[in-house]
XYZ file of C-alpha atoms in Angstrom:
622
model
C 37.789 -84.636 -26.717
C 36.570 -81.327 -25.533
C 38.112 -78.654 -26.856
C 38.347 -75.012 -24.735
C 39.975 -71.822 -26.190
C 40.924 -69.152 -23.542
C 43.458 -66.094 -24.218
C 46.860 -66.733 -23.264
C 49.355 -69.764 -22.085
C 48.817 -69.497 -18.402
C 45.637 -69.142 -18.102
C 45.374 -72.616 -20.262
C 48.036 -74.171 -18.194
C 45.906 -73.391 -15.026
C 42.413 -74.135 -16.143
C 43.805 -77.903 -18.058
C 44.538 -79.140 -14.330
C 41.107 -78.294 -13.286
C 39.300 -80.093 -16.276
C 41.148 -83.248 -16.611
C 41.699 -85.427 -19.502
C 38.758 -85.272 -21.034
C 39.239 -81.791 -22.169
C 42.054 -80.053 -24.131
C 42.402 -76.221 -23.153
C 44.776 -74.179 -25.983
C 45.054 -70.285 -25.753
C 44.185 -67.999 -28.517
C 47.287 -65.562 -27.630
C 44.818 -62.591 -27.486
C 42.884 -61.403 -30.826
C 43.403 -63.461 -33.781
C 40.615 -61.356 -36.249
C 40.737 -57.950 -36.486
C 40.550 -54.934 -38.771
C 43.603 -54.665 -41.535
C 45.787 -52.562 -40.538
C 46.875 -51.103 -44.108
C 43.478 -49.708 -44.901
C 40.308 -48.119 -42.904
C 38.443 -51.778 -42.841
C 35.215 -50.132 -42.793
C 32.629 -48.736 -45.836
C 30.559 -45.977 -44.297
C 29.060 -45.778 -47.840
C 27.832 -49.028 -47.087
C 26.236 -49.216 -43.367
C 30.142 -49.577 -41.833
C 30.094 -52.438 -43.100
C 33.321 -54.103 -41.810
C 36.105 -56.089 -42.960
C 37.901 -58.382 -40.868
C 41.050 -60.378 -41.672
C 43.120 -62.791 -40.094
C 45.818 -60.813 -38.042
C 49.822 -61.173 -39.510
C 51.713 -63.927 -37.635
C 48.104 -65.505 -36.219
C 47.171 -67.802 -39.173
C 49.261 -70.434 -37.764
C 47.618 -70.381 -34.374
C 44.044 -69.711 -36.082
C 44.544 -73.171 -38.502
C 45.802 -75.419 -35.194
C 42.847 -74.023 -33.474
C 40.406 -74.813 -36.622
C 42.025 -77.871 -37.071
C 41.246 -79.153 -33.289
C 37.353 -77.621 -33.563
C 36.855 -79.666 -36.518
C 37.746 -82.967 -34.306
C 36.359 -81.949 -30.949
C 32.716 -83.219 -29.539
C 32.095 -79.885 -28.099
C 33.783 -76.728 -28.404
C 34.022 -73.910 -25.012
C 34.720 -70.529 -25.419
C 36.100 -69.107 -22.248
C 37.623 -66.358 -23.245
C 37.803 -63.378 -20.617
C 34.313 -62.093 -19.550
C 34.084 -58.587 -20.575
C 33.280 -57.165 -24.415
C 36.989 -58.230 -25.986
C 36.515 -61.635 -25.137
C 33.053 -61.887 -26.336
C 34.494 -60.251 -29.562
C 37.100 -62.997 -29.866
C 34.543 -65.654 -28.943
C 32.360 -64.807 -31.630
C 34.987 -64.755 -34.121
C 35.871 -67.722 -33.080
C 32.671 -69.443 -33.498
C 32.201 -68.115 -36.519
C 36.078 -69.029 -37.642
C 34.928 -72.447 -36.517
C 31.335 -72.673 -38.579
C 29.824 -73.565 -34.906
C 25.833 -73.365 -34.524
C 25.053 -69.898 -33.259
C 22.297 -71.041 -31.234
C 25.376 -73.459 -29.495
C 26.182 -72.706 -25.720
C 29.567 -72.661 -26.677
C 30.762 -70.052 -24.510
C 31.790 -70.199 -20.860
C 32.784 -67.315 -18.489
C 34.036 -66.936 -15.105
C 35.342 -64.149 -12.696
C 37.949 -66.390 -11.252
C 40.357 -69.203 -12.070
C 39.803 -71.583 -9.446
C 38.889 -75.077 -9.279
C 35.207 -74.386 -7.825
C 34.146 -71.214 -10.260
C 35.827 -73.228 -13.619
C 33.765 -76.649 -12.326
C 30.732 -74.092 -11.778
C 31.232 -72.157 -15.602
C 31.581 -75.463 -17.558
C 28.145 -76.373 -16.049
C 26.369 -73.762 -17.384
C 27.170 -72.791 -21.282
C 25.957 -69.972 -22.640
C 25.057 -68.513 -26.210
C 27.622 -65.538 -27.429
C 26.002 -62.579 -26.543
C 25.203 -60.611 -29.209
C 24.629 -57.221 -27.402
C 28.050 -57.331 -26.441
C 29.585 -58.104 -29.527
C 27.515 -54.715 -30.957
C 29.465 -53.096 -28.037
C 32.725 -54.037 -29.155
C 32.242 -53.941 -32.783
C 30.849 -50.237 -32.410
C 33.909 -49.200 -30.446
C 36.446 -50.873 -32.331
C 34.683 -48.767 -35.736
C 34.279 -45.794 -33.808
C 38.385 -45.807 -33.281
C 38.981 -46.627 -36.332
C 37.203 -44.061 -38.045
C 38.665 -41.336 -35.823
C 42.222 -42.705 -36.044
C 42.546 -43.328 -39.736
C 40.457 -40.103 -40.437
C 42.344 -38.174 -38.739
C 46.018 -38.974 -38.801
C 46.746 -38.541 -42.173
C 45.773 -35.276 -41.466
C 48.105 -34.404 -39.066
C 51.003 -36.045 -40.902
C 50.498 -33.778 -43.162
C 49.644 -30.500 -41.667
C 52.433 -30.835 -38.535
C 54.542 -34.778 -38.419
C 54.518 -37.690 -39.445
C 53.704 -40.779 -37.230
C 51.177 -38.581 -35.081
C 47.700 -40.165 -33.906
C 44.275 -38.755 -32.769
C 42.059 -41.371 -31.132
C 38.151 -41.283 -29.659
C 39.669 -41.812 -25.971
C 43.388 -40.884 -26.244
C 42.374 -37.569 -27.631
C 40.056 -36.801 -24.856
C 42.849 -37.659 -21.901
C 45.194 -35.552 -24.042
C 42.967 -32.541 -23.574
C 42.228 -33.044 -19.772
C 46.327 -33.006 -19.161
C 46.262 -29.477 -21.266
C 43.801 -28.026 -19.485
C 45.355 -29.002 -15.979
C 48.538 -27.527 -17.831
C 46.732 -24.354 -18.966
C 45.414 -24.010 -15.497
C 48.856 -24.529 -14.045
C 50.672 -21.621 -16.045
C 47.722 -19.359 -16.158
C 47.454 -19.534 -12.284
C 48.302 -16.691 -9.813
C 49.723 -17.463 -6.066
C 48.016 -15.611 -3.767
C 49.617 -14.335 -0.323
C 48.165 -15.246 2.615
C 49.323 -15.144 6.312
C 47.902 -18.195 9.529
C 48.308 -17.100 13.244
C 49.025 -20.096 15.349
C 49.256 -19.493 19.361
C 50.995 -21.592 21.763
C 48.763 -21.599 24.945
C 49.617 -23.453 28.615
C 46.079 -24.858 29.829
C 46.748 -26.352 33.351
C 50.143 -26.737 32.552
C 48.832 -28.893 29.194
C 50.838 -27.601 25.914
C 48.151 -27.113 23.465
C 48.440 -25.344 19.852
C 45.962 -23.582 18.045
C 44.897 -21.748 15.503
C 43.467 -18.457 14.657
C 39.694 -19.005 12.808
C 37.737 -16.274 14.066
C 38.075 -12.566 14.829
C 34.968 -10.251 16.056
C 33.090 -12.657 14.483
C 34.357 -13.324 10.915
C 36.970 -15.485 9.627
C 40.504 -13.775 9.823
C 41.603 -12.308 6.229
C 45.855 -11.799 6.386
C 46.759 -11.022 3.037
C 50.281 -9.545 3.745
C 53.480 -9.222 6.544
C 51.768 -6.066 7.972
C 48.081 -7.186 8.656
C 49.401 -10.135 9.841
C 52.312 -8.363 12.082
C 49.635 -6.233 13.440
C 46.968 -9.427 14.290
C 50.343 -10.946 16.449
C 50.627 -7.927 18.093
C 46.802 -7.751 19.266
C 47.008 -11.520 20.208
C 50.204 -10.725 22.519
C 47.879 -8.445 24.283
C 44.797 -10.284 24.895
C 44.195 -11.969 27.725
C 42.639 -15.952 27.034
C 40.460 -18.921 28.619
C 39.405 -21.930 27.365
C 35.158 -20.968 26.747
C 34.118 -23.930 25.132
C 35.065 -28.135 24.833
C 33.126 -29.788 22.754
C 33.234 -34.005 22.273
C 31.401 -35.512 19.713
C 31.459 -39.331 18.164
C 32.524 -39.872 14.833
C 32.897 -42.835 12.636
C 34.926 -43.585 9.783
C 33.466 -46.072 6.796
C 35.897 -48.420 4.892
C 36.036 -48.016 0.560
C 34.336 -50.341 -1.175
C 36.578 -53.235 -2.875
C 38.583 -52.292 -5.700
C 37.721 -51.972 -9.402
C 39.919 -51.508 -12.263
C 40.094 -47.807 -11.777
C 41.280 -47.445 -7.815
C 43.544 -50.826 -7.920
C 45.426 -48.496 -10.104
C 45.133 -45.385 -8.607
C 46.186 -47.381 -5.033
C 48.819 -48.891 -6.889
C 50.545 -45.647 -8.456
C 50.068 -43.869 -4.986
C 51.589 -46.721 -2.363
C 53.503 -48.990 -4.528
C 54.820 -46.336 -7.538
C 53.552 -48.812 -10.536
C 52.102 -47.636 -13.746
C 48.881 -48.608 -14.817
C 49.860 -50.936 -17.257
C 52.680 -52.997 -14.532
C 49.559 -52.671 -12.683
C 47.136 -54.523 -15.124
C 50.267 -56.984 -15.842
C 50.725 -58.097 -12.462
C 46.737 -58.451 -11.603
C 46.847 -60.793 -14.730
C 49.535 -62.814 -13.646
C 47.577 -63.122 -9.848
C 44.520 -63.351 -11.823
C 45.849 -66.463 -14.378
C 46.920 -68.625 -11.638
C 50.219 -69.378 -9.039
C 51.575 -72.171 -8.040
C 51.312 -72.598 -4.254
C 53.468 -75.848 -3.813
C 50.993 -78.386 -2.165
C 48.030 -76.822 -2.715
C 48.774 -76.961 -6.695
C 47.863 -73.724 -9.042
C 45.161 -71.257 -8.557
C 44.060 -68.102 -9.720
C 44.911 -65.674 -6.696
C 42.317 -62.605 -7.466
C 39.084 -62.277 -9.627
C 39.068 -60.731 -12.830
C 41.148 -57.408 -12.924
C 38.988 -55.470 -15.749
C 35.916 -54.345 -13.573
C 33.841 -51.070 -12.702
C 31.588 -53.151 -10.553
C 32.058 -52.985 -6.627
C 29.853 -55.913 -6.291
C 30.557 -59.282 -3.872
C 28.660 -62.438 -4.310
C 27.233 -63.339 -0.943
C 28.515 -66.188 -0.833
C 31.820 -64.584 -0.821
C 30.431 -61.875 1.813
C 29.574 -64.936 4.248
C 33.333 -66.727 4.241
C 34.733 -63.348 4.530
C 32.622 -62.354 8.061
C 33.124 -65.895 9.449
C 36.955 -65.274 8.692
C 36.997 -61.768 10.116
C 35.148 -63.035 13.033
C 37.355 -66.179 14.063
C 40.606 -62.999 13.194
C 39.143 -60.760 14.962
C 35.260 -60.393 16.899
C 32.415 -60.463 16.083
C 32.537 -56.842 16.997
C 34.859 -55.807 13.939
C 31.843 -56.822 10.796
C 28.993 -54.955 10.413
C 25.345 -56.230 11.689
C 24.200 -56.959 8.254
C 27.067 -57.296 4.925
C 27.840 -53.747 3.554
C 26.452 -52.985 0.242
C 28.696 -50.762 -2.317
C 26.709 -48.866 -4.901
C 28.454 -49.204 -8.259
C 28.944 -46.109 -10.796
C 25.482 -45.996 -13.808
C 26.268 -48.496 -16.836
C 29.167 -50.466 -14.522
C 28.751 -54.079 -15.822
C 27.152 -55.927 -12.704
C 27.470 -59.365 -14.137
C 31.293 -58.803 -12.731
C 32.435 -58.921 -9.201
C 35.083 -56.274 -7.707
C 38.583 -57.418 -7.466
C 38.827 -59.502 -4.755
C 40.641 -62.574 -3.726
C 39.634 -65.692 -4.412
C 39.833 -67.163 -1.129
C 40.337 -64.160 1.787
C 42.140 -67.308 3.890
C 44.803 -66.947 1.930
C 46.534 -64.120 3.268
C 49.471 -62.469 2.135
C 51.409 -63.473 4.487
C 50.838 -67.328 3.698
C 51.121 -66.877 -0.036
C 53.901 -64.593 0.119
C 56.769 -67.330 -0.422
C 55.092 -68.480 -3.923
C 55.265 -64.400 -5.106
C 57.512 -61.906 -6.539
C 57.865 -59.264 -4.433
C 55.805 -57.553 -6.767
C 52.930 -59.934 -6.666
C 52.905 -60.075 -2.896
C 52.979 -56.185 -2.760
C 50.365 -55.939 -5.191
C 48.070 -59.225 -3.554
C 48.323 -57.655 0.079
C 46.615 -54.415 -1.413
C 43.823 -56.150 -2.774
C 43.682 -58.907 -0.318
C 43.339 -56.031 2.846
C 41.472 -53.413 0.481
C 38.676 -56.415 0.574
C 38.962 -57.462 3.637
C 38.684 -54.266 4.955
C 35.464 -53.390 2.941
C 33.742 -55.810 4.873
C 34.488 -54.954 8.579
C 32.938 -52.027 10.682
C 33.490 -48.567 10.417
C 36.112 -46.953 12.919
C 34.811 -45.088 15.706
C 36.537 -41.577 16.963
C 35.884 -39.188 19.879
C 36.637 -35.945 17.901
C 37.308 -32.923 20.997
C 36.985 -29.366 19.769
C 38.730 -26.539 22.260
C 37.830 -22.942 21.799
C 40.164 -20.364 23.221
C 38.828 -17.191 23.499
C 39.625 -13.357 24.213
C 38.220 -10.234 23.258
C 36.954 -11.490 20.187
C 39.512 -13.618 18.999
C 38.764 -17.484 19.068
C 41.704 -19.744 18.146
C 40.964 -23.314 17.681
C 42.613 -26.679 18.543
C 41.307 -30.462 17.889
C 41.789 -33.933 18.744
C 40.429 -37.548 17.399
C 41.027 -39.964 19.260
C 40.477 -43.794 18.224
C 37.881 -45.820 20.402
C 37.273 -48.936 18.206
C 39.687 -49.243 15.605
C 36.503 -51.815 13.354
C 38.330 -52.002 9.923
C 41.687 -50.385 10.836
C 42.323 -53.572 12.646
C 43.281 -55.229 9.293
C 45.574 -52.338 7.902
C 48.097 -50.057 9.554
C 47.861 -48.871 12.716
C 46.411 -44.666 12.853
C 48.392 -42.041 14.957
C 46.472 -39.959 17.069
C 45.501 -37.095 15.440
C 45.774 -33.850 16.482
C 46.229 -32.290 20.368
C 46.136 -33.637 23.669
C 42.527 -32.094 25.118
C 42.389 -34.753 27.830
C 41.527 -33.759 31.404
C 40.942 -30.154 30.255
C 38.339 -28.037 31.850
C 36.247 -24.960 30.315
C 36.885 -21.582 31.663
C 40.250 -22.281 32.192
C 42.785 -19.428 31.551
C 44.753 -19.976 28.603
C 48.404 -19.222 28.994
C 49.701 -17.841 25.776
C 52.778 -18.447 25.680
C 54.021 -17.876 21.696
C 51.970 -16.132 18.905
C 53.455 -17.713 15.505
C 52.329 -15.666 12.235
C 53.164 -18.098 9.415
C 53.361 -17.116 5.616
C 51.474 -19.151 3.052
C 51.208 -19.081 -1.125
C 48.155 -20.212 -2.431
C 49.287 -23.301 -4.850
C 48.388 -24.313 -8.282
C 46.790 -27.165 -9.289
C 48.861 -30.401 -9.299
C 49.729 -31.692 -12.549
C 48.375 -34.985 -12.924
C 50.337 -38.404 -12.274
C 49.293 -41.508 -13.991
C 46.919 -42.680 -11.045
C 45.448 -39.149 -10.558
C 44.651 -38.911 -14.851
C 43.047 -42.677 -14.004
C 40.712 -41.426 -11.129
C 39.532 -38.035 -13.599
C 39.413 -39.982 -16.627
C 36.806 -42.502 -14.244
C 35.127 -39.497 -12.870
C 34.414 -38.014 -16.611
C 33.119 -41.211 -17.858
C 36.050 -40.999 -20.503
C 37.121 -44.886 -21.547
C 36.687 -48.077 -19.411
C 38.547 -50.441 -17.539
C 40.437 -51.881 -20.352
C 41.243 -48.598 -21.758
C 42.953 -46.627 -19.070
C 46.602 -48.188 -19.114
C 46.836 -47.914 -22.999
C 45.348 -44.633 -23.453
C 48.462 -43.281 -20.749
C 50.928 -45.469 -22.527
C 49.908 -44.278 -26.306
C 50.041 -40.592 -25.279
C 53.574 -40.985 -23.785
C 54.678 -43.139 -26.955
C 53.084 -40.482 -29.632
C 55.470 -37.927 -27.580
C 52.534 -36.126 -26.569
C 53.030 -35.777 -22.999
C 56.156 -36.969 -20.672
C 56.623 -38.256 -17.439
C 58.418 -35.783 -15.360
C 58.603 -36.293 -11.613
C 55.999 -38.980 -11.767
C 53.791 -36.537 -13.378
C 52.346 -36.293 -16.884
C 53.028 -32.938 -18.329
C 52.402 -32.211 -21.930
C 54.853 -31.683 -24.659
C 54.797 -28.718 -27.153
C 53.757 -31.465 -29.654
C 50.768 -32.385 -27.024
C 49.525 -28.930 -26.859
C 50.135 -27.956 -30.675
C 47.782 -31.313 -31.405
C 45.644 -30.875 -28.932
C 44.758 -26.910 -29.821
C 44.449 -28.163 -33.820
C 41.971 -31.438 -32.445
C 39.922 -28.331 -30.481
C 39.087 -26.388 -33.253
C 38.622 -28.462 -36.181
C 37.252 -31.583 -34.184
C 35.320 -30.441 -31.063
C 33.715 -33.404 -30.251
C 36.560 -35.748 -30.353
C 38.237 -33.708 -27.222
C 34.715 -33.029 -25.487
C 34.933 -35.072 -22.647
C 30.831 -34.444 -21.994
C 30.049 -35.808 -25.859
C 32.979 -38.488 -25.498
C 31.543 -39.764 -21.784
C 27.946 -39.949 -23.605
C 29.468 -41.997 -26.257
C 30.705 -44.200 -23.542
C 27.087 -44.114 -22.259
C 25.555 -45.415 -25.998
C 28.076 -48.042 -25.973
C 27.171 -49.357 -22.706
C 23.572 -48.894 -23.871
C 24.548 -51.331 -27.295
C 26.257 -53.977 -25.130
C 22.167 -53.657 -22.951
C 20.732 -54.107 -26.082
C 18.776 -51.069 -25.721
C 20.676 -49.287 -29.052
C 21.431 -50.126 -32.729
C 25.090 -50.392 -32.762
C 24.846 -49.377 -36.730
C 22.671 -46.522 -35.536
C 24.908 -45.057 -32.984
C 28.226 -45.162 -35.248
C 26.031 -43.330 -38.142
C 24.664 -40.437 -35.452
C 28.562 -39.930 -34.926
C 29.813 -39.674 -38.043
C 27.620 -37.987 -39.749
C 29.258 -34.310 -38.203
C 32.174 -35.935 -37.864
C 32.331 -36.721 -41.853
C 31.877 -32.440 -42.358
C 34.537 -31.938 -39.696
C 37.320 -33.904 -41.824
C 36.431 -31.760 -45.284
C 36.973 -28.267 -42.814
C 39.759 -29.841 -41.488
C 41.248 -30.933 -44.779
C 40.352 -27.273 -46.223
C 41.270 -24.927 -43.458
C 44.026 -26.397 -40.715
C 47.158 -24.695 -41.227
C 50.184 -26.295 -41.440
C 52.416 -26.379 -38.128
C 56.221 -26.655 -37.720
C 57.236 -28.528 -34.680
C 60.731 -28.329 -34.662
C 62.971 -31.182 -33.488
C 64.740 -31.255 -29.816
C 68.743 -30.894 -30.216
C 70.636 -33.123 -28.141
C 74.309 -32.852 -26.940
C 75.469 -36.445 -28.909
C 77.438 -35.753 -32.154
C 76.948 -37.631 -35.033
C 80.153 -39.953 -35.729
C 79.934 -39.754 -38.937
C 79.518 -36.047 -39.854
C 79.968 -34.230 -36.421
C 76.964 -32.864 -36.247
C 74.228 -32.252 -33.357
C 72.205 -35.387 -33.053
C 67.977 -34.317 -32.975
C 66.517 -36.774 -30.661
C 63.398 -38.283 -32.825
C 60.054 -40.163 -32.288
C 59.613 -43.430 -33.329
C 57.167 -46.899 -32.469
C 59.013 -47.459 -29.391
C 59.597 -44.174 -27.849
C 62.874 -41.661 -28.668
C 65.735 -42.571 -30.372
C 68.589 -40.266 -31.931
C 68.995 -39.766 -35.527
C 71.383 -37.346 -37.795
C 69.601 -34.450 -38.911
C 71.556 -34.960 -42.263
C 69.589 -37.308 -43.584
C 68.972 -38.307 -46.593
C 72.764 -37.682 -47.125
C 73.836 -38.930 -43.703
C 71.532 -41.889 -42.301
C 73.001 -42.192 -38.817
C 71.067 -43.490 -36.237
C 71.452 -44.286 -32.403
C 69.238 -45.666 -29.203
C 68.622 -42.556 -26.877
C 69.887 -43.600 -23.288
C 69.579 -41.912 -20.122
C 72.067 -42.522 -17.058
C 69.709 -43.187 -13.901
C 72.699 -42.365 -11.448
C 72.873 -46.116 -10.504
C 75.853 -48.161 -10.701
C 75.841 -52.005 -12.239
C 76.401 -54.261 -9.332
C 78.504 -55.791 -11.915
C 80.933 -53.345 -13.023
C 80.411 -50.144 -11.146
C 79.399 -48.565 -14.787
C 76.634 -46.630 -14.850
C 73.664 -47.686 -15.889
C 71.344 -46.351 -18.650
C 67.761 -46.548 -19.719
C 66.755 -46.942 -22.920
């Protein structure tokens, strides 16, 4: 008997139907080693040296899983392929007293049939680079969490939490928020004219006056330009036509599938990341039995295997022409340090299209497959082409203009939704034409602040800092709403009073840990561990050693800080007073603000303004 250990139930259920009989696939359920969680776990004193137990509630699992290794011929390791599963393979193997020269471990960016035949064909050893990675990580968090809590118990609540990369997120949302209440509107007024050009309506606007571009800061100036337009006499002086083309994105990666996936379908990171798994683990599609749908979901490469590129052109070409790919396969540049051993999320088979899978799916699934099934498929066609025209209208120097871009070969638009045409109709126009005005429209504007970040837009900055990685986005969002440190409002993330107070104490005692230059270079050093390039050991000791004189500064000088708690409408039953709506491991909940003497406490729900289909009650959220 073979024995291979992969991460959860489904994937095992899928992968067991590719390998046969012979082999005997059981899931770890995630982590089963890992730091204590009562005390730090690691001896700085002592080259962070670390201590690693057997996680509460996973000895079980761990001693059927020993138990089976100690019987098997061989032992796989196919685990996901990224730094966590390495981490969990190598625990394993060493769990399991296996040979580290062994090539126990097997990975794969997709659960088919074809790439799980391919893996088991070619064991690896654990890679030891990669383990550095993760070990470095997981001892840089811990050092920064359990250094740094305890000090904010004490000096503002307790149950608060500073982290490496939730600390750094946290101060990019109060910045944007400092931005947001510092900022000024600014008036400022457009001219739009309504001209007849051979009895063709066509609007423009104004962009030029004796030369410059048009400043209307207020009613009057702008009052005054209307009245000089009214008075000038036009003709169409200039139409312009140039081509333009328009290139499809690259294939997704962790990052954009969720930034896509906030924008068109409204899901959070983390429903994002759960759905992907479920596509990525395997469905059942009747006949054709179970198969993983997508490629591994935890990415920041764009990369496509050719092999991949090749069935994709032959099935855009029988779909479509030959017209719609490009000459030779595109080539997407991925960001420095991305892991290129990984593909981009794709799916596994671009014949499957949404439309034929869609009866084995959720609704969610489908919604979620058809953006990653067209956002590939479209990164492999040709770009669109456009005529863009350009009319000038001109008058005693005054130029208004008006635009158009129109469509000519739609290339990778062919596979999404169809484009409007943009802009107006220019078409059969002639220059020196006069120009008919016909309306002058002066139209007040407000310069407007910054937007306060959503989930999918704090994704796409935390990517473009270099702050975390693909496996760290959806928790780092989730663990900043949890801690009460920011809250979704309007689909954006705006933070508390709690957020700020933290994050103002975290900028002046602990610089670095907010940084988001020093924190994307410590990204960069781990990525340079898992290359083998750095000492893992060597990188965690650089960091600490300021961080170490931070804490005593901290411990000496931070004030402390009286948050006080949010008063809620809901009397207590018991002694008829105000409920204070309280913090707690999963999210708000209601207590008395008697306590010790009363101990009263209640779940917090909130009435969505939806009726139960049930009972016409309204329904609440916990």
């Amino acid at each position: 008997m073979n024995l291979v250990i992969v991460e959860s139930p489904a994937k095992a259920k899928t992968i067991n139907k590719f390998l046969g009989k012979n082999y005997t696939v059981k899931p770890s359920m995630g982590h089963l080693i890992d730091l204590p969680k009562s005390q730090l776990g690691v001896d700085p004193e002592d080259g962070f040296k670390v201590k690693y137990i057997t996680i509460r509630g996973k000895g079980k699992v761990l001693a059927e899983l020993r138990k089976l290794a100690a019987k098997a011929e061989a032992v796989y390791l196919a685990t996901d392929p990224d730094r966590e599963g390495e981490a969990i393979a190598w625990h394993l193997r060493n769990e399991f007293q296996l040979d580290e020269a062994a090539p126990c471990r097997v990975v794969f960016n997709e659960i088919t049939k074809g790439a799980i035949k391919k893996a088991f064909t070619a064991p690896r050893k654990i890679d030891s680079n990669l383990v550095d990675a993760q070990q470095a990580r997981r001892v840089l968090d811990r050092l920064v969490g359990y250094k740094i809590s305890p000090i904010l118990w004490e000096k503002v609540r307790r149950g608060l939490s500073a982290g490496r990369v939730q600390s750094a997120a946290l101060n990019i949302l109060c910045l944007r928020q400092e931005e947001i209440d510092n900022f000024t509107p600014r008036e400022y007024w457009t001219i739009e004219g309504n001209f007849n050009i051979d009895a063709t309506a066509v609007k423009a606007m104004l962009s030029r006056v004796d030369g410059e571009k048009p400043v209307l800061d207020n009613e009057a100036a702008a009052t005054a330009m209307a009245e000089r337009v009214k008075n000038t006499a036009f003709v169409l002086s200039k139409l312009t036509s140039r081509p333009r083309q328009k290139k499809p994105k690259p294939p997704f990666i962790t990052s954009t599938l969720q930034q896509q996936a906030g924008s068109r379908l409204n899901y959070s990171p983390r429903r994002t990341m759960a759905i992907a798994q479920q596509l990525y683990e395997g469905i059942s599609l009747g006949k054709r039995g179970t198969t993983g749908l997508i490629t591994y979901m935890r990415t920041d490469s764009v990369r496509v295997s050719p092999e991949i590129q090749k069935a994709a052109r032959d099935f855009l070409i029988a779909r479509f022409s030959p017209r719609h790919v490009p000459e030779t396969p595109p080539v997407y540049t991925s960001r420095k340090g991305a892991q290129e051993a990984h593909e981009a999320i794709r799916p596994t088979d671009v014949t499957l299209t949404p439309e034929e899978v869609q009866p084995f799916l959720t609704p969610e699934q489908f919604a979620l497959y058809r953006l990653i099934w067209q956002r590939f498929v479209m990164s492999q066609m040709a770009p669109a082409r456009y005529k863009q025209q350009t009319a000038t209208i001109s008058g005693q120097g005054l130029e208004f203009l008006a635009s158009e871009l129109t469509l000519i070969f739609p290339g990778f638009l062919a596979a999404g939704d169809p484009e409007e045409k943009k802009g107006v109709n220019l078409e059969g126009l002639q220059e020196g034409s006069p120009a008919h005005l016909e309306a002058v429209v002066p139209q007040q504007h407000f310069t407007q602040p910054p937007p306060a970040y959503s989930e999918a837009m704090l994704v796409k900055e935390m990517e473009n800092k270099g702050i975390g990685r693909p496996s760290t986005y959806a928790p780092t969002i989730e663990t900043l709403v949890n801690r009460g440190y920011v809250e979704k409002k309007n689909s954006v993330l705006i933070p508390t009073e709690l957020g700020i107070t933290v994050n103002d104490l975290l900028r002046q005692f602990f610089p670095d840990i907010v940084n988001l230059d020093f924190t994307a270079a410590m990204e960069d050093k781990l990525d340079a561990v898992g290359e083998g390039e750095l000492d893992w050991v060597q990188v965690v000791e650089s960091f600490y050693a300021k961080f170490k004189k931070d804490l005593e500064i901290a411990r000496e000088e931070m004030a402390e800080v009286a948050i006080e708690d949010e008063v809620s409408d809901e009397i207590c039953q018991h002694c008829g007073r105000n409920m204070i709506i309280k913090r707690g491991r999963f999210g708000k909940f209601l207590a008395c603000p008697g306590y010790p003497e009363c101990k009263n406490t209640k779940p917090l729900l909130t009435k969505i303004n939806v009726p139960c289909p049930q009972c016409g009650g309204a329904i609440v959220q916990r």
